[in-house]
Amino acid sequence: MSSPRIEEYLEAIFKIQEETKQPVNISRLAESLELSVPSASEMMKKLEQTNTITYNKQREVLLTKKGLKQAQHVVRRHRLAERFLTDYLGLSWDQVHEEACLLEHAISPIVEERLAERLGNPETCPHGYPIPGASDSSAIDKVTPLGSLQPGDEAKVILIRDEGSDILQYLGKLDLHPEVDVKVMDIAPFGGPITVLINNKTEAAIGPELANKIMVEKN
């Protein structure tokens, strides 16, 4: 079994690859893990020896088949834990990420499967990301940032590319979460906010930076 530290590295690489579909730049990985680039580079050399990653001269990291399998197990436990915390314990979606980070290393394979069964084998976490082993991860290849839409475009929110509590709290107050329908009403000039109609009920102005973290599937 991998140590929690190794699991955290593999999980971080998986999540960045999931988003970019590209080898992971070591600088971005270090930033994600809140580490210095030299520290992250040193760990990559150790992981390369375990055949879980490849690390090239361009300072790019890619999971091997073995590393991908290990990372998927960690991510699956994490996202199932998030579902349990929201669906059973009633925590809000902005509270569950840090708690799930603690639980993911303590869930055994048998508990993982019983947990999935009790939850009804959910396909996504509360933030919309697919749960490995429960859904087709290629489905998120179809998503596009809300910020790329034009006035009049309609779409469904699929996932939020941020697990920070402040952003999730704000979006929660707007009722802007996965499965919600949105329509772009207006885009202010010169990088101004995007006005969206949420579920045909409420209009809200979303800044460009935040709009690019809200991933949607255009109707």
Coordinates of N, CA and C in Angstrom, one line a residue:
M1 N 0.8 -1.2 0.0 CA 0.0 0.0 0.0 C 0.9 1.3 0.0
S2 N 0.5 2.3 -0.8 CA 1.2 3.5 -0.8 C 1.1 4.3 0.5
S3 N 2.1 5.1 0.8 CA 2.0 6.0 1.9 C 1.0 7.1 1.6
P4 N 0.4 7.8 2.6 CA -0.4 8.9 2.3 C 0.3 10.0 1.5
R5 N 1.6 10.2 1.8 CA 2.3 11.2 1.0 C 2.4 10.9 -0.4
I6 N 2.7 9.7 -0.8 CA 2.7 9.3 -2.2 C 1.3 9.4 -2.8
E7 N 0.3 9.0 -2.1 CA -1.0 9.0 -2.6 C -1.4 10.5 -2.9
E8 N -1.0 11.4 -2.1 CA -1.3 12.8 -2.3 C -0.7 13.3 -3.6
Y9 N 0.6 12.9 -3.9 CA 1.3 13.3 -5.1 C 0.6 12.7 -6.3
L10 N 0.3 11.4 -6.3 CA -0.4 10.8 -7.4 C -1.8 11.4 -7.6
E11 N -2.5 11.7 -6.6 CA -3.8 12.3 -6.7 C -3.7 13.7 -7.3
A12 N -2.7 14.5 -6.9 CA -2.5 15.8 -7.5 C -2.2 15.7 -9.0
I13 N -1.4 14.8 -9.4 CA -1.0 14.6 -10.8 C -2.2 14.2 -11.6
F14 N -3.0 13.3 -11.0 CA -4.2 12.8 -11.7 C -5.2 14.0 -12.0
K15 N -5.4 14.8 -10.9 CA -6.4 15.9 -11.1 C -6.0 16.9 -12.1
I16 N -4.7 17.2 -12.2 CA -4.2 18.2 -13.2 C -4.3 17.6 -14.5
Q17 N -3.9 16.3 -14.7 CA -4.1 15.6 -16.0 C -5.5 15.5 -16.4
E18 N -6.4 15.3 -15.4 CA -7.8 15.2 -15.7 C -8.3 16.5 -16.3
E19 N -7.8 17.6 -15.8 CA -8.2 18.9 -16.3 C -7.6 19.3 -17.6
T20 N -6.3 19.1 -17.8 CA -5.5 19.6 -18.9 C -5.4 18.6 -20.1
K21 N -5.5 17.3 -19.7 CA -5.3 16.2 -20.7 C -3.8 16.3 -21.3
Q22 N -2.9 16.8 -20.5 CA -1.5 17.0 -20.9 C -0.6 16.5 -19.8
P23 N 0.7 16.2 -20.1 CA 1.6 16.0 -19.0 C 1.7 17.1 -18.1
V24 N 2.0 16.9 -16.8 CA 1.9 17.9 -15.8 C 3.2 18.6 -15.6
N25 N 3.1 19.9 -15.7 CA 4.3 20.8 -15.5 C 4.7 20.8 -14.0
I26 N 5.9 20.6 -13.7 CA 6.4 20.4 -12.4 C 6.1 21.7 -11.5
S27 N 6.1 22.9 -12.2 CA 5.8 24.1 -11.5 C 4.3 24.1 -11.0
R28 N 3.5 23.7 -11.9 CA 2.0 23.7 -11.5 C 1.8 22.6 -10.4
L29 N 2.5 21.5 -10.5 CA 2.3 20.5 -9.5 C 2.8 21.0 -8.1
A30 N 3.9 21.6 -8.1 CA 4.4 22.2 -6.9 C 3.5 23.2 -6.3
E31 N 2.9 24.0 -7.2 CA 1.9 25.0 -6.7 C 0.7 24.4 -6.1
S32 N 0.2 23.3 -6.8 CA -1.0 22.6 -6.3 C -0.7 22.0 -4.9
L33 N 0.5 21.5 -4.7 CA 0.8 20.9 -3.4 C 1.4 21.8 -2.4
E34 N 1.5 23.1 -2.8 CA 2.1 24.1 -1.9 C 3.5 23.8 -1.5
L35 N 4.3 23.4 -2.4 CA 5.7 23.0 -2.2 C 6.6 23.8 -3.1
S36 N 7.9 23.8 -2.8 CA 8.8 24.4 -3.7 C 9.1 23.5 -4.9
V37 N 9.5 24.1 -6.0 CA 9.8 23.2 -7.2 C 10.9 22.2 -6.9
P38 N 12.0 22.6 -6.2 CA 13.0 21.6 -5.9 C 12.4 20.4 -5.1
S39 N 11.6 20.7 -4.1 CA 11.0 19.6 -3.3 C 10.1 18.7 -4.1
A40 N 9.3 19.3 -5.0 CA 8.4 18.5 -5.9 C 9.3 17.6 -6.9
S41 N 10.3 18.2 -7.4 CA 11.2 17.5 -8.3 C 11.9 16.3 -7.7
E42 N 12.3 16.5 -6.5 CA 13.0 15.4 -5.7 C 12.0 14.2 -5.5
M43 N 10.7 14.6 -5.2 CA 9.7 13.5 -5.0 C 9.4 12.8 -6.4
M44 N 9.5 13.6 -7.4 CA 9.2 12.9 -8.7 C 10.3 11.9 -9.1
K45 N 11.5 12.2 -8.7 CA 12.6 11.2 -9.0 C 12.3 9.9 -8.2
K46 N 11.8 10.1 -7.0 CA 11.5 8.9 -6.1 C 10.3 8.1 -6.7
L47 N 9.3 8.8 -7.2 CA 8.1 8.2 -7.8 C 8.5 7.5 -9.1
E48 N 9.4 8.1 -9.8 CA 9.8 7.4 -11.1 C 10.5 6.1 -10.8
Q49 N 11.1 5.9 -9.7 CA 11.8 4.7 -9.3 C 10.7 3.6 -9.0
T50 N 9.5 4.0 -8.6 CA 8.5 3.1 -8.3 C 7.6 2.7 -9.5
N51 N 8.0 3.3 -10.7 CA 7.3 3.1 -11.9 C 5.8 3.6 -11.9
T52 N 5.6 4.6 -11.1 CA 4.2 5.2 -11.1 C 4.1 6.5 -12.0
I53 N 5.3 7.0 -12.3 CA 5.3 8.2 -13.2 C 6.4 8.1 -14.2
T54 N 6.4 8.9 -15.2 CA 7.6 9.2 -16.0 C 7.8 10.7 -15.9
Y55 N 9.1 11.1 -15.9 CA 9.5 12.5 -15.6 C 10.6 12.8 -16.7
N56 N 10.3 13.7 -17.6 CA 11.2 14.0 -18.7 C 12.0 15.2 -18.5
K57 N 12.9 15.5 -19.4 CA 13.8 16.7 -19.3 C 13.1 18.0 -19.4
Q58 N 11.9 18.0 -19.9 CA 11.1 19.2 -20.0 C 10.4 19.5 -18.7
R59 N 10.7 18.7 -17.6 CA 10.1 18.9 -16.3 C 8.6 18.7 -16.4
E60 N 8.2 17.6 -17.1 CA 6.8 17.3 -17.2 C 6.6 15.9 -16.6
V61 N 5.5 15.7 -16.0 CA 5.2 14.4 -15.3 C 4.0 13.8 -16.0
L62 N 4.0 12.5 -16.1 CA 2.9 11.7 -16.7 C 2.7 10.5 -15.9
L63 N 1.5 10.1 -15.5 CA 1.3 8.9 -14.8 C 1.4 7.7 -15.7
T64 N 2.1 6.6 -15.2 CA 2.2 5.4 -15.9 C 0.9 4.6 -15.6
K65 N 0.7 3.5 -16.3 CA -0.5 2.6 -16.1 C -0.6 2.3 -14.6
K66 N 0.5 1.9 -14.0 CA 0.5 1.6 -12.5 C 0.1 2.8 -11.7
G67 N 0.7 3.9 -12.0 CA 0.4 5.2 -11.3 C -1.0 5.6 -11.4
L68 N -1.5 5.5 -12.6 CA -2.9 5.9 -12.9 C -3.8 5.0 -12.1
K69 N -3.6 3.7 -12.0 CA -4.5 2.9 -11.2 C -4.5 3.3 -9.8
Q70 N -3.3 3.5 -9.2 CA -3.2 3.9 -7.8 C -3.9 5.3 -7.6
A71 N -3.7 6.2 -8.5 CA -4.3 7.5 -8.4 C -5.8 7.4 -8.4
Q72 N -6.3 6.6 -9.3 CA -7.8 6.5 -9.5 C -8.4 5.9 -8.2
H73 N -7.7 5.0 -7.5 CA -8.2 4.5 -6.2 C -8.3 5.6 -5.2
V74 N -7.3 6.4 -5.1 CA -7.3 7.5 -4.1 C -8.4 8.5 -4.4
V75 N -8.5 8.9 -5.7 CA -9.5 9.9 -6.1 C -10.9 9.3 -5.9
R76 N -11.1 8.0 -6.2 CA -12.4 7.4 -6.0 C -12.8 7.5 -4.5
R77 N -11.8 7.2 -3.6 CA -12.1 7.2 -2.2 C -12.4 8.6 -1.7
H78 N -11.7 9.6 -2.3 CA -11.9 11.0 -1.9 C -13.3 11.5 -2.3
R79 N -13.7 11.2 -3.5 CA -14.9 11.7 -4.0 C -16.1 11.0 -3.4
L80 N -15.9 9.7 -3.1 CA -17.0 9.0 -2.4 C -17.1 9.6 -1.0
A81 N -16.0 9.9 -0.3 CA -16.1 10.5 1.0 C -16.8 11.8 1.0
E82 N -16.5 12.6 -0.1 CA -17.2 13.9 -0.2 C -18.7 13.7 -0.3
R83 N -19.1 12.7 -1.1 CA -20.6 12.3 -1.2 C -21.2 11.9 0.1
F84 N -20.4 11.1 0.8 CA -20.9 10.7 2.1 C -21.1 11.8 3.1
L85 N -20.1 12.7 3.1 CA -20.2 13.9 4.0 C -21.3 14.8 3.6
T86 N -21.7 15.0 2.4 CA -22.8 15.9 2.0 C -24.1 15.1 2.1
D87 N -24.2 13.9 1.5 CA -25.5 13.2 1.4 C -26.0 12.6 2.7
Y88 N -25.0 12.2 3.6 CA -25.4 11.5 4.8 C -25.2 12.4 6.1
L89 N -24.1 13.1 6.1 CA -23.8 13.9 7.3 C -24.2 15.4 7.2
G90 N -24.7 15.7 6.0 CA -25.3 17.1 5.8 C -24.3 18.2 5.8
L91 N -23.0 18.0 5.5 CA -22.0 19.0 5.4 C -22.3 19.7 4.0
S92 N -22.0 21.0 4.0 CA -22.2 21.8 2.7 C -21.0 21.4 1.8
W93 N -21.2 21.7 0.5 CA -20.2 21.3 -0.5 C -18.9 22.1 -0.3
D94 N -18.9 23.2 0.4 CA -17.7 24.0 0.6 C -16.9 23.5 1.8
Q95 N -17.4 22.5 2.6 CA -16.8 22.0 3.7 C -16.1 20.6 3.5
V96 N -16.5 19.9 2.5 CA -16.1 18.5 2.4 C -14.8 18.2 1.9
H97 N -14.1 19.1 1.1 CA -12.9 18.7 0.5 C -11.8 18.4 1.5
E98 N -11.6 19.3 2.5 CA -10.5 19.1 3.5 C -10.8 17.9 4.3
E99 N -12.1 17.6 4.7 CA -12.4 16.5 5.5 C -12.2 15.2 4.7
A100 N -12.5 15.2 3.4 CA -12.3 14.0 2.5 C -10.8 13.7 2.3
C101 N -10.0 14.8 2.4 CA -8.5 14.6 2.3 C -8.0 13.7 3.4
L102 N -8.6 13.9 4.6 CA -8.2 13.1 5.8 C -8.8 11.7 5.6
L103 N -10.0 11.5 5.2 CA -10.6 10.2 5.1 C -10.1 9.3 4.0
E104 N -9.7 9.9 2.9 CA -9.3 9.1 1.7 C -8.2 8.1 2.0
H105 N -7.3 8.4 3.0 CA -6.2 7.5 3.3 C -6.6 6.4 4.3
A106 N -7.8 6.5 4.9 CA -8.1 5.6 5.9 C -9.2 4.6 5.4
I107 N -9.8 4.8 4.3 CA -10.8 3.9 3.8 C -10.2 2.7 3.1
S108 N -10.6 1.5 3.6 CA -10.1 0.2 3.1 C -10.9 -0.1 1.8
P109 N -10.4 -1.1 1.0 CA -11.2 -1.5 -0.2 C -12.6 -1.9 0.1
I110 N -12.8 -2.7 1.2 CA -14.1 -3.2 1.4 C -15.1 -2.1 1.9
V111 N -14.5 -1.2 2.7 CA -15.3 0.0 3.1 C -15.7 0.8 1.9
E112 N -14.7 1.0 1.0 CA -14.9 1.8 -0.2 C -16.1 1.3 -1.0
E113 N -16.1 0.0 -1.2 CA -17.2 -0.6 -2.0 C -18.5 -0.6 -1.3
R114 N -18.5 -0.8 0.0 CA -19.8 -0.8 0.8 C -20.3 0.7 0.8
L115 N -19.4 1.6 0.9 CA -19.8 3.0 0.9 C -20.4 3.4 -0.4
A116 N -19.8 3.0 -1.5 CA -20.3 3.3 -2.9 C -21.7 2.6 -3.0
E117 N -21.9 1.4 -2.5 CA -23.2 0.7 -2.6 C -24.2 1.5 -1.8
R118 N -23.9 1.9 -0.5 CA -24.8 2.6 0.3 C -25.2 3.9 -0.3
L119 N -24.3 4.6 -1.0 CA -24.6 5.9 -1.6 C -25.4 5.7 -2.9
G120 N -25.6 4.5 -3.3 CA -26.3 4.3 -4.6 C -25.4 4.4 -5.8
N121 N -24.1 4.1 -5.6 CA -23.1 4.2 -6.7 C -23.1 5.5 -7.4
P122 N -22.9 6.6 -6.7 CA -22.9 7.9 -7.4 C -21.9 8.1 -8.5
E123 N -22.2 8.8 -9.5 CA -21.3 9.0 -10.6 C -20.4 10.2 -10.5
T124 N -20.8 11.2 -9.6 CA -20.0 12.4 -9.5 C -19.9 12.8 -8.0
C125 N -18.9 13.6 -7.7 CA -18.7 14.2 -6.4 C -19.6 15.4 -6.3
P126 N -19.8 16.0 -5.2 CA -20.7 17.2 -5.1 C -20.3 18.4 -6.0
H127 N -19.0 18.4 -6.4 CA -18.6 19.5 -7.3 C -18.7 19.1 -8.8
G128 N -19.2 17.9 -9.0 CA -19.4 17.5 -10.4 C -18.4 16.7 -11.1
Y129 N -17.3 16.4 -10.4 CA -16.2 15.6 -11.0 C -16.6 14.1 -11.0
P130 N -16.3 13.4 -12.1 CA -16.6 11.9 -12.1 C -15.9 11.1 -11.1
I131 N -16.6 10.1 -10.6 CA -15.9 9.2 -9.6 C -15.4 8.0 -10.4
P132 N -14.1 7.8 -10.4 CA -13.5 6.7 -11.1 C -14.1 5.4 -10.8
G133 N -14.4 4.6 -11.8 CA -15.0 3.3 -11.6 C -16.5 3.4 -11.5
A134 N -17.1 4.6 -11.5 CA -18.6 4.7 -11.5 C -19.1 5.4 -12.7
S135 N -18.3 6.2 -13.4 CA -18.8 6.9 -14.6 C -17.7 7.0 -15.6
D136 N -18.2 7.4 -16.8 CA -17.3 7.6 -17.9 C -16.6 8.9 -17.8
S137 N -15.3 8.9 -17.5 CA -14.6 10.2 -17.2 C -14.4 11.0 -18.5
S138 N -14.6 10.4 -19.7 CA -14.5 11.1 -20.9 C -15.7 12.1 -21.1
A139 N -16.7 12.0 -20.2 CA -17.8 12.9 -20.3 C -17.4 14.3 -20.1
I140 N -16.4 14.5 -19.2 CA -16.0 15.9 -18.9 C -15.2 16.5 -20.1
D141 N -14.9 15.7 -21.1 CA -14.2 16.3 -22.2 C -15.1 17.2 -23.0
K142 N -16.4 17.1 -22.8 CA -17.3 17.9 -23.6 C -17.6 19.3 -22.9
V143 N -17.0 19.5 -21.7 CA -17.4 20.7 -21.0 C -16.6 21.9 -21.6
T144 N -17.1 23.0 -21.3 CA -16.5 24.3 -21.7 C -16.7 25.3 -20.6
P145 N -15.8 26.3 -20.5 CA -16.0 27.3 -19.4 C -17.2 28.2 -19.7
L146 N -17.9 28.5 -18.7 CA -19.1 29.4 -18.8 C -18.6 30.7 -19.5
G147 N -17.4 31.1 -19.2 CA -16.9 32.4 -19.8 C -16.7 32.3 -21.3
S148 N -16.8 31.2 -21.9 CA -16.6 31.1 -23.3 C -17.9 31.2 -24.1
L149 N -19.0 31.2 -23.4 CA -20.3 31.3 -24.0 C -20.6 32.8 -24.5
Q150 N -21.6 32.9 -25.4 CA -22.0 34.2 -25.9 C -23.5 34.5 -25.4
P151 N -23.9 35.7 -25.5 CA -25.2 36.1 -25.1 C -26.3 35.3 -25.9
G152 N -27.2 34.7 -25.2 CA -28.2 33.9 -25.8 C -27.9 32.4 -25.6
D153 N -26.7 32.0 -25.4 CA -26.3 30.6 -25.2 C -26.9 30.0 -24.0
E154 N -27.4 28.8 -24.1 CA -27.9 28.1 -22.9 C -27.0 26.8 -22.6
A155 N -26.9 26.5 -21.4 CA -26.1 25.3 -21.0 C -26.5 24.8 -19.7
K156 N -25.9 23.6 -19.3 CA -26.1 23.0 -18.0 C -24.7 23.0 -17.3
V157 N -24.7 23.4 -16.1 CA -23.5 23.3 -15.3 C -23.1 21.9 -15.0
I158 N -21.9 21.5 -15.3 CA -21.4 20.1 -15.1 C -20.5 20.0 -13.9
L159 N -19.5 20.9 -13.8 CA -18.6 20.8 -12.6 C -18.0 22.2 -12.3
I160 N -17.5 22.3 -11.1 CA -16.8 23.6 -10.7 C -15.3 23.2 -10.5
R161 N -14.5 23.9 -11.3 CA -13.0 23.7 -11.2 C -12.4 24.4 -10.1
D162 N -12.9 24.3 -8.9 CA -12.3 24.9 -7.7 C -13.0 24.3 -6.5
E163 N -12.1 23.9 -5.5 CA -12.7 23.4 -4.3 C -12.5 24.3 -3.1
G164 N -12.1 25.5 -3.4 CA -11.9 26.5 -2.3 C -13.3 26.9 -1.7
S165 N -13.3 27.0 -0.4 CA -14.5 27.2 0.3 C -15.2 28.5 0.0
D166 N -14.4 29.6 -0.1 CA -15.0 30.9 -0.4 C -15.8 30.9 -1.7
I167 N -15.2 30.4 -2.7 CA -15.9 30.3 -4.0 C -17.1 29.5 -4.0
L168 N -17.0 28.3 -3.4 CA -18.1 27.4 -3.3 C -19.3 28.0 -2.5
Q169 N -18.9 28.7 -1.4 CA -19.9 29.3 -0.6 C -20.7 30.4 -1.4
Y170 N -19.9 31.2 -2.2 CA -20.5 32.2 -3.0 C -21.5 31.6 -4.1
L171 N -21.0 30.5 -4.8 CA -21.8 29.9 -5.8 C -23.0 29.2 -5.2
G172 N -22.8 28.7 -4.0 CA -24.0 28.1 -3.3 C -25.1 29.1 -3.0
K173 N -24.7 30.3 -2.6 CA -25.7 31.3 -2.4 C -26.5 31.7 -3.6
L174 N -25.8 31.6 -4.8 CA -26.4 31.8 -6.1 C -27.2 30.6 -6.6
D175 N -27.1 29.5 -5.9 CA -27.7 28.2 -6.3 C -27.1 27.8 -7.7
L176 N -25.8 28.1 -7.8 CA -25.1 27.8 -9.1 C -24.2 26.6 -8.8
H177 N -24.7 25.4 -9.1 CA -24.0 24.2 -8.9 C -24.3 23.2 -10.0
P178 N -23.6 22.0 -10.0 CA -23.9 21.0 -11.1 C -25.3 20.7 -11.2
E179 N -25.7 20.5 -12.5 CA -27.1 20.1 -13.0 C -28.0 21.3 -13.1
V180 N -27.5 22.5 -12.8 CA -28.3 23.7 -12.9 C -28.2 24.2 -14.3
D181 N -29.4 24.7 -14.9 CA -29.4 25.3 -16.2 C -29.1 26.8 -16.1
V182 N -28.3 27.2 -17.1 CA -28.0 28.7 -17.1 C -28.1 29.2 -18.6
K183 N -28.4 30.5 -18.7 CA -28.5 31.2 -19.9 C -27.7 32.5 -19.8
V184 N -26.8 32.7 -20.8 CA -26.0 34.0 -20.8 C -26.9 35.1 -21.3
M185 N -27.1 36.1 -20.5 CA -28.0 37.2 -20.9 C -27.2 38.4 -21.4
D186 N -26.0 38.6 -20.9 CA -25.3 39.8 -21.3 C -23.8 39.6 -20.9
I187 N -22.9 40.2 -21.7 CA -21.5 40.2 -21.4 C -21.0 41.6 -21.4
A188 N -20.6 42.1 -20.3 CA -20.1 43.5 -20.2 C -18.8 43.6 -21.0
P189 N -18.5 44.8 -21.6 CA -17.3 45.0 -22.4 C -16.1 45.1 -21.5
F190 N -14.9 45.0 -22.2 CA -13.6 45.3 -21.5 C -13.4 44.4 -20.3
G191 N -13.7 43.1 -20.5 CA -13.5 42.1 -19.4 C -14.4 42.2 -18.2
G192 N -15.6 42.8 -18.5 CA -16.6 42.9 -17.4 C -17.3 41.6 -17.1
P193 N -18.2 41.7 -16.2 CA -18.9 40.4 -15.7 C -19.9 39.9 -16.8
I194 N -20.2 38.6 -16.6 CA -21.2 37.9 -17.5 C -22.5 37.8 -16.7
T195 N -23.5 38.3 -17.2 CA -24.8 38.1 -16.6 C -25.5 36.9 -17.0
V196 N -25.9 36.0 -16.1 CA -26.5 34.7 -16.4 C -27.8 34.6 -15.7
L197 N -28.7 33.9 -16.4 CA -30.0 33.5 -15.8 C -29.9 32.1 -15.3
I198 N -30.1 31.9 -14.0 CA -30.0 30.6 -13.3 C -31.3 29.9 -13.1
N199 N -31.5 28.7 -13.8 CA -32.7 28.0 -13.7 C -33.9 28.8 -14.0
N200 N -33.8 29.7 -15.0 CA -34.9 30.5 -15.4 C -35.6 31.3 -14.3
K201 N -34.8 31.6 -13.2 CA -35.3 32.3 -12.1 C -34.6 33.5 -11.7
T202 N -33.3 33.4 -11.5 CA -32.5 34.5 -10.9 C -31.3 34.9 -11.8
E203 N -31.1 36.2 -12.0 CA -30.0 36.7 -12.7 C -28.8 37.0 -11.8
A204 N -27.6 36.7 -12.2 CA -26.4 37.0 -11.4 C -25.3 37.4 -12.3
A205 N -24.5 38.3 -11.8 CA -23.3 38.8 -12.6 C -22.1 38.0 -12.1
I206 N -21.4 37.3 -13.0 CA -20.3 36.5 -12.7 C -19.0 37.1 -13.3
G207 N -18.0 37.3 -12.5 CA -16.7 37.8 -13.0 C -16.1 36.8 -14.0
P208 N -15.3 37.3 -15.0 CA -14.6 36.4 -16.0 C -13.8 35.3 -15.4
E209 N -13.0 35.6 -14.3 CA -12.1 34.6 -13.7 C -13.0 33.5 -13.1
L210 N -14.0 33.8 -12.4 CA -14.9 32.8 -11.8 C -15.7 32.1 -12.9
A211 N -16.1 32.8 -13.9 CA -16.9 32.2 -15.0 C -16.1 31.1 -15.7
N212 N -14.7 31.2 -15.7 CA -13.9 30.2 -16.4 C -13.6 29.0 -15.5
K213 N -14.1 29.0 -14.2 CA -14.0 27.9 -13.4 C -15.3 27.1 -13.3
I214 N -16.4 27.7 -13.9 CA -17.7 27.0 -14.0 C -17.8 26.3 -15.3
M215 N -17.7 25.0 -15.3 CA -17.6 24.2 -16.6 C -19.1 23.8 -16.9
V216 N -19.4 24.0 -18.2 CA -20.8 23.7 -18.6 C -20.8 22.9 -19.9
E217 N -21.9 22.3 -20.1 CA -22.2 21.6 -21.4 C -23.2 22.4 -22.1
K218 N -22.9 22.9 -23.3 CA -23.8 23.8 -24.0 C -24.9 23.0 -24.6
N219 N -26.1 23.5 -24.5 CA -27.3 22.9 -25.1 C -27.3 22.9 -26.6

